[in-house]
Short mmCIF file of C-alpha atoms in Angstrom, two decimals:
data_model
loop_
_atom_site.label_atom_id
_atom_site.label_comp_id
_atom_site.label_asym_id
_atom_site.label_seq_id
_atom_site.Cartn_x
_atom_site.Cartn_y
_atom_site.Cartn_z
CA MET M 9 -34.60 87.44 -5.35
CA ASN M 10 -37.63 88.87 -2.83
CA LEU M 11 -38.06 88.16 0.75
CA GLU M 12 -40.55 85.48 0.73
CA ASP M 13 -38.42 83.32 -1.76
CA PHE M 14 -34.81 83.66 0.58
CA GLU M 15 -37.14 83.26 3.24
CA ASN M 16 -38.17 80.00 1.93
CA ARG M 17 -35.14 79.03 0.02
CA VAL M 18 -32.37 80.30 2.07
CA LEU M 19 -32.69 80.84 5.98
CA PRO M 20 -34.18 77.11 6.46
CA ALA M 21 -30.67 76.25 5.67
CA LYS M 22 -28.72 78.18 8.49
CA HIS M 23 -28.15 74.65 10.87
CA LYS M 24 -26.52 73.06 8.43
CA LEU M 25 -24.44 76.08 7.57
CA TYR M 26 -23.92 76.57 10.98
CA ARG M 27 -23.11 73.18 11.96
CA PHE M 28 -20.74 73.29 8.81
CA ALA M 29 -19.10 76.25 9.49
CA PHE M 30 -18.80 75.15 13.66
CA ARG M 31 -17.23 71.93 11.57
CA LEU M 32 -14.59 74.32 10.20
CA LEU M 33 -14.07 76.96 12.81
CA GLY M 34 -14.78 75.08 16.22
CA SER M 35 -16.31 78.47 17.34
CA ARG M 36 -20.41 79.17 18.22
CA GLU M 37 -19.95 82.89 17.72
CA GLU M 38 -17.69 82.25 13.63
CA ALA M 39 -19.83 79.89 12.63
CA LYS M 40 -23.18 81.89 13.38
CA ASP M 41 -21.26 85.28 11.90
CA VAL M 42 -20.33 83.09 9.80
CA VAL M 43 -23.37 82.07 8.68
CA GLN M 44 -25.39 85.61 8.64
CA ASP M 45 -22.76 86.57 6.36
CA VAL M 46 -23.58 83.72 4.00
CA MET M 47 -27.19 85.75 4.15
CA ILE M 48 -26.32 88.74 3.32
CA LYS M 49 -23.76 87.86 0.59
CA VAL M 50 -26.50 85.86 -0.55
CA TRP M 51 -29.50 88.47 -0.57
CA TYR M 52 -26.83 91.42 -2.21
CA GLY M 53 -25.84 88.88 -4.80
CA ARG M 54 -26.07 89.04 -7.98
CA ASP M 55 -27.00 86.33 -10.63
CA LEU M 56 -29.14 83.91 -8.43
CA ALA M 57 -31.14 83.12 -10.76
CA GLU M 58 -28.67 81.04 -12.25
CA VAL M 59 -27.73 79.12 -9.36
CA GLN M 60 -29.28 75.17 -9.29
CA ASN M 61 -28.60 73.80 -6.14
CA MET M 62 -29.57 77.04 -3.80
CA GLU M 63 -28.52 75.09 -0.56
CA ALA M 64 -25.41 74.05 -2.45
CA TRP M 65 -24.13 77.37 -3.48
CA CYS M 66 -24.72 79.04 -0.24
CA MET M 67 -22.56 75.77 1.37
CA ARG M 68 -19.99 76.71 -1.07
CA ILE M 69 -20.28 80.31 0.42
CA THR M 70 -19.86 78.70 4.01
CA LYS M 71 -16.44 76.76 3.69
CA ASN M 72 -14.85 79.78 1.58
CA LEU M 73 -16.14 82.33 4.57
CA SER M 74 -14.68 80.00 7.34
CA LEU M 75 -12.02 79.27 5.24
CA ASP M 76 -10.92 83.57 5.55
CA ARG M 77 -11.65 83.11 8.86
CA LEU M 78 -9.52 80.40 9.71
CA ARG M 79 -6.47 82.34 7.57
CA SER M 80 -7.22 85.32 9.22
CA ARG M 81 -6.68 83.58 12.74
CA GLN M 82 -3.43 82.07 11.79
CA ARG M 83 -1.76 85.66 10.28
CA LYS M 84 -3.05 87.07 13.94
CA GLY M 85 -1.46 83.42 15.62
CA THR M 86 -4.59 83.44 18.36
CA HIS M 87 -5.59 80.11 17.06
CA SER M 88 -4.70 77.13 14.55
CA LEU M 89 -5.94 75.40 12.24
CA GLU M 90 -4.88 71.71 15.14
CA ASN M 91 -6.11 73.59 18.07
CA SER M 92 -8.97 73.26 16.36
CA ALA M 93 -10.65 70.43 18.59
CA GLU M 94 -9.69 71.38 21.48
CA VAL M 95 -11.97 74.95 21.24
CA GLN M 96 -15.12 73.37 20.06
CA GLN M 97 -15.15 71.60 23.43
CA ASP M 98 -14.40 74.61 25.67
CA GLU M 99 -16.67 76.16 24.32
CA LEU M 100 -19.66 73.84 25.39
CA THR M 101 -22.53 75.02 27.18
CA PRO M 102 -22.81 73.40 30.36
CA HIS M 103 -25.94 71.11 30.50
CA GLU M 104 -24.16 69.84 26.88
CA LYS M 105 -21.28 68.13 28.38
CA THR M 106 -22.84 66.66 31.28
CA GLU M 107 -25.46 65.08 28.29
CA GLN M 108 -21.94 64.33 25.86
CA ASN M 109 -20.52 60.71 26.01
CA GLU M 110 -16.63 59.68 26.99
CA SER M 111 -17.11 58.31 23.15
CA MET M 112 -19.10 61.24 21.54
CA LYS M 113 -15.63 63.85 22.78
CA ARG M 114 -13.18 61.37 21.67
CA ILE M 115 -15.05 60.67 18.01
CA ASP M 116 -15.22 64.02 18.00
CA GLN M 117 -11.33 64.93 18.25
CA LEU M 118 -10.60 62.46 15.61
CA MET M 119 -13.09 63.88 13.31
CA ALA M 120 -10.39 67.26 14.12
CA THR M 121 -7.66 65.79 13.28
CA LEU M 122 -8.47 64.75 9.97
CA PRO M 123 -6.86 66.75 7.80
CA ASP M 124 -9.09 69.60 6.05
CA LYS M 125 -10.57 68.11 3.07
CA GLN M 126 -10.91 64.56 4.12
CA ARG M 127 -13.27 66.19 7.56
CA GLN M 128 -15.35 68.59 5.05
CA VAL M 129 -15.97 65.45 3.30
CA MET M 130 -17.09 63.10 5.40
CA HIS M 131 -19.29 65.87 7.91
CA LEU M 132 -21.05 67.05 4.40
CA ARG M 133 -21.81 62.84 3.43
CA ASP M 134 -22.53 61.53 6.97
CA VAL M 135 -23.47 64.59 8.74
CA GLU M 136 -25.78 66.52 6.00
CA GLY M 137 -26.30 63.95 3.96
CA TYR M 138 -24.84 65.16 0.65
CA SER M 139 -24.51 63.38 -2.72
CA TYR M 140 -21.05 63.28 -4.29
CA ASN M 141 -22.50 65.36 -7.06
CA GLU M 142 -23.44 68.14 -4.46
CA ILE M 143 -19.89 67.90 -2.34
CA GLY M 144 -18.08 68.08 -5.34
CA GLU M 145 -20.04 71.71 -6.31
CA ILE M 146 -18.68 72.78 -2.04
CA LEU M 147 -15.65 71.59 -2.35
CA GLU M 148 -15.38 72.45 -5.61
CA LEU M 149 -13.92 68.41 -6.17
CA ASP M 150 -14.36 66.28 -8.93
CA MET M 151 -15.88 63.21 -8.04
CA ASN M 152 -12.74 61.33 -7.68
CA GLN M 153 -11.49 62.99 -4.79
CA VAL M 154 -14.52 63.53 -2.95
CA LYS M 155 -14.33 59.54 -3.14
CA VAL M 156 -10.83 59.38 -1.79
CA ASN M 157 -11.56 61.62 0.84
CA LEU M 158 -14.49 60.13 1.60
CA PHE M 159 -13.28 56.46 2.26
CA ARG M 160 -9.45 57.80 3.41
CA ALA M 161 -11.71 60.10 6.19
CA ARG M 162 -13.62 56.83 7.21
CA ASN M 163 -10.61 54.45 7.39
CA ALA M 164 -8.81 57.07 9.09
CA VAL M 165 -11.91 57.13 11.89
CA ARG M 166 -12.52 53.86 11.74
CA GLU M 167 -8.84 52.63 12.39
CA LYS M 168 -8.27 55.21 15.87
CA LEU M 169 -12.11 53.56 17.15
CA ILE M 170 -10.03 50.80 16.49
CA LYS M 171 -6.62 51.52 18.35
CA LEU M 172 -8.68 53.29 21.08
CA ASN M 173 -11.37 50.32 21.86
CA ALA M 174 -8.25 47.62 21.88
CA TYR M 175 -5.85 49.39 23.93
CA GLY M 176 -7.58 52.77 25.39
CA LEU M 177 -4.45 54.87 23.09
CA MET K 76 -32.68 43.02 9.30
CA ASP K 77 -30.30 40.46 9.24
CA SER K 78 -26.76 40.71 10.59
CA GLU K 79 -25.36 39.61 6.98
CA ARG K 80 -27.11 43.04 5.22
CA ILE K 81 -25.37 45.04 7.79
CA GLU K 82 -22.31 43.21 7.62
CA THR K 83 -21.77 43.82 4.01
CA LEU K 84 -23.13 47.59 4.12
CA LEU K 85 -20.50 48.09 6.51
CA GLU K 86 -18.14 47.08 4.37
CA LYS K 87 -19.29 49.34 1.60
CA TYR K 88 -19.59 52.24 4.14
CA TRP K 89 -15.84 51.70 5.13
CA ASN K 90 -14.24 51.59 1.54
CA ALA K 91 -16.76 54.78 0.18
CA GLU K 92 -19.49 52.65 -2.08
CA THR K 93 -22.28 53.29 -0.21
CA SER K 94 -25.77 54.80 -1.69
CA LEU K 95 -27.34 57.93 0.61
CA GLU K 96 -30.38 54.95 1.09
CA GLU K 97 -27.86 52.32 1.84
CA GLU K 98 -26.36 54.91 5.02
CA ASN K 99 -29.44 56.10 5.87
CA GLU K 100 -30.79 52.16 6.12
CA LEU K 101 -27.40 51.60 8.70
CA TYR K 102 -28.49 54.66 10.39
CA LEU K 103 -31.46 53.77 11.69
CA PHE K 104 -30.14 50.43 12.12
CA PHE K 105 -27.83 51.33 14.43
CA GLN K 106 -30.27 54.20 15.99
CA THR K 107 -32.77 51.48 17.25
CA CYS K 108 -30.84 48.21 17.56
CA PRO K 109 -28.81 48.22 20.46
CA ALA K 110 -24.62 47.82 19.82
CA SER K 111 -23.15 44.71 19.34
CA GLU K 112 -18.92 43.41 20.06
CA LYS K 113 -18.87 43.00 16.86
CA TRP K 114 -19.86 46.24 14.91
CA ASN K 115 -18.27 48.61 18.54
CA GLU K 116 -16.96 51.09 15.75
CA ALA K 117 -19.69 51.33 13.36
CA ALA K 118 -22.16 52.20 16.36
CA GLU K 119 -20.31 54.66 18.51
CA LEU K 120 -19.13 56.12 14.59
CA PHE K 121 -23.53 56.50 13.66
CA ARG K 122 -24.58 57.92 17.42
CA TYR K 123 -21.66 60.38 17.30
CA LEU K 124 -23.29 61.13 13.70
CA HIS K 125 -27.00 61.05 14.91
CA ASN K 126 -25.58 64.15 17.42
CA GLU K 127 -23.77 65.83 14.71
CA LYS K 128 -27.02 65.96 12.73
CA LYS K 129 -29.53 66.98 15.85
CA LYS K 130 -26.78 70.32 16.53
CA THR K 131 -28.37 73.71 15.88
CA MET K 132 -28.35 77.44 15.61
CA GLN K 133 -29.21 77.98 19.48
CA ASP K 134 -29.91 81.76 18.25
CA PRO K 135 -34.07 82.95 18.27
CA PHE K 136 -33.30 85.86 17.07
CA PHE K 137 -31.47 84.92 13.97
CA ASP K 138 -33.85 84.72 11.28
CA GLN K 139 -35.53 88.17 12.67
CA ALA K 140 -31.42 89.76 12.68
CA VAL K 141 -31.33 88.51 9.32
CA THR K 142 -34.29 89.62 7.49
CA LYS K 143 -34.23 93.16 9.41
CA GLN K 144 -30.63 93.66 7.58
CA THR K 145 -31.92 92.39 3.88
CA GLY K 146 -34.94 94.70 4.62
CA GLN K 147 -32.62 97.94 5.25
CA ARG K 148 -31.95 99.30 1.45
CA PRO K 149 -32.59 98.67 -1.50
CA LYS K 150 -31.11 96.52 -4.10
CA GLY K 151 -28.20 97.82 -6.48
CA LYS K 152 -25.69 100.06 -6.07
CA THR K 153 -25.38 102.11 -2.82
CA ILE K 154 -23.22 104.84 -1.88
CA ARG K 155 -23.18 105.58 2.61
CA MET K 156 -22.15 108.72 4.17
CA ARG K 157 -20.90 108.55 6.83
CA ASN K 158 -22.73 111.74 7.63
CA GLY K 159 -24.25 115.20 7.34
CA PHE K 160 -21.39 117.22 8.13
CA GLN K 161 -19.44 114.84 5.59
CA ILE K 162 -22.00 116.06 2.20
CA MET K 163 -21.36 119.13 3.29
CA ARG K 164 -17.72 119.76 3.48
CA ILE K 165 -17.92 117.97 -0.41
CA ALA K 166 -20.57 120.36 -1.39
CA ALA K 167 -18.85 123.82 0.21
CA GLY K 168 -15.22 122.04 -1.41
CA ILE K 169 -17.41 122.26 -4.12
CA LEU K 170 -18.79 125.55 -4.60
CA VAL K 171 -15.73 127.05 -3.84
CA MET K 172 -13.70 125.66 -7.09
CA VAL K 173 -16.80 127.03 -9.17
CA ALA K 174 -16.79 130.98 -7.98
CA ALA K 175 -12.90 130.40 -8.16
CA VAL K 176 -12.88 129.44 -11.59
CA TYR K 177 -16.09 131.91 -11.97
CA LEU K 178 -13.89 135.51 -10.79
CA ILE K 179 -10.95 134.35 -12.82
CA GLY K 180 -12.51 133.78 -15.74
CA MET K 181 -14.00 137.74 -15.18
CA GLU K 182 -11.25 139.31 -13.51
CA VAL K 183 -9.00 137.49 -16.43
CA ARG K 184 -12.15 138.96 -19.53
CA LYS K 185 -11.89 142.53 -18.24
CA ASN K 186 -7.90 142.94 -18.54
CA SER K 187 -7.61 141.22 -21.73
CA PRO K 188 -7.78 144.22 -25.02
CA GLN K 189 -11.21 143.18 -26.95
CA ALA K 190 -9.49 141.94 -29.91
CA GLY K 191 -11.59 142.48 -32.36
CA ALA K 192 -12.20 146.57 -31.78
CA ASP K 193 -12.27 149.10 -34.62
CA THR K 194 -9.57 152.46 -33.92
CA GLU K 195 -10.50 154.93 -36.18
CA THR K 196 -13.71 156.48 -36.62
CA ASP K 197 -13.09 158.05 -39.57
CA PRO K 198 -13.10 155.66 -42.36
CA GLN K 199 -10.74 157.57 -44.59
CA ARG K 200 -8.26 157.53 -42.57
CA ALA K 201 -8.79 154.13 -41.73
CA PHE K 202 -7.88 153.75 -45.69
CA GLU K 203 -4.94 155.81 -45.43
CA GLU K 204 -3.23 153.94 -42.91
CA THR K 205 -3.90 150.97 -44.14
CA LYS K 206 -2.28 152.19 -47.31
CA LYS K 207 0.42 153.66 -45.81
CA ALA K 208 0.96 150.01 -43.86
CA LEU K 209 0.87 147.93 -47.29
CA LEU K 210 3.57 149.71 -48.38
CA MET K 211 5.87 149.69 -45.73
CA ILE K 212 5.60 145.84 -46.08
CA SER K 213 6.18 146.27 -49.71
CA ARG K 214 8.37 148.61 -48.97
CA ASN K 215 10.24 146.26 -47.20
CA PHE K 216 9.30 142.82 -49.41
CA ASN K 217 11.68 144.53 -52.24
CA LYS K 218 14.23 145.19 -49.78
CA ALA K 219 14.69 140.96 -49.33
CA GLN K 220 13.83 140.45 -52.87
CA GLN K 221 17.08 142.27 -53.34
CA GLU K 222 18.94 140.99 -51.00
CA VAL K 223 18.00 136.95 -52.07
CA GLY K 224 19.16 137.97 -55.86
CA LYS K 225 23.28 138.51 -54.17
CA ILE K 226 22.59 135.12 -52.71
CA ASN K 227 21.42 133.68 -55.95
CA LEU K 228 24.68 135.26 -57.50
CA LEU K 229 26.81 133.10 -55.26
CA ASN K 230 24.67 129.88 -55.38
CA GLU K 231 25.29 130.27 -59.66
CA ALA K 232 28.83 130.76 -58.48
CA GLU K 233 29.30 127.68 -56.65
CA GLN K 234 26.96 125.28 -59.71
CA LYS K 235 29.83 126.94 -62.24
CA ILE K 236 32.29 125.44 -59.75
CA ARG K 237 30.76 122.06 -59.60
CA ASN K 238 30.69 121.93 -63.38
CA LYS K 239 33.83 123.02 -64.74
CA PRO K 240 35.14 120.21 -67.16
CA THR K 241 37.95 118.18 -66.08
CA THR K 242 41.58 117.49 -66.42
CA PRO K 243 43.21 114.79 -69.02
CA GLU K 244 44.59 113.51 -66.76
CA GLN K 245 42.32 112.27 -63.95
CA GLU K 246 40.29 111.57 -67.86
CA ILE K 247 43.49 109.06 -68.27
CA LYS K 248 42.84 107.81 -64.47
CA ASP K 249 39.35 107.32 -64.46
#
């Protein structure tokens, strides 16, 4: 892969990779580090000619590197997967804090409470707009698992929103 | 867009049965139309998704940092040395080893006697010495043969005892 190819095929995906890493890690700095690592890994990686969908491939590396970081965090005991929502909230800039209304915060928290696979599938489908095949490729799941996880994730969010709106719970 | 269509699409959406095009249709609808009480949850969710899609990495120097790193070294396997001092240490180690092997080799060669060198200068004397040595070997060889002859005698005696005919009593038993 030459530099021009890299700049046209890999670098433009940085925002998508960043959003996905941020969804998994809940930390801006760490998400940025992961994206940088992904870029370097792809650049020095071999057999890239065989990669059909470069963006999906980068997303897959992002997922793996983010999960490695989460595992390392858990080993060190500094963070846990469960409190990622709070981390996300704490790390908002003052400008974002004022812009983001209560409703957005609530859904962010709801999304953070979803099981990992459901959260990842819903993000890739509803935020990034990937097809079921691409999601399967990124998360290493079959089509059925993708659909089941998406169904459960959307319904969990819907039910929680209904409860919140009805009873303020 | 009529509300029936939205209703149908939303039903499909919650059941994870919508295509990307249909999801885009819903997305655009909730972006342009104010939310009604009826689709409150969906409106809230699509507003959230719209916000999420807009999030970007806020680092103007990111591309520069990455391309700088990718341009730093050529593709392929590279071996990194921390500094020149480390290289010098390794080179010095190798030099000491080579020098030690060479000097020890020289010393060993100097001390060991030369195997194929001649010890006599006069050919006639050398012939006499060789003859003497061969005669001595021959003499000793003959002496050893006599000793072996005695052992042969013992062997023959043993064979005779073994081949002794059996007694009539033993024959009856058999």
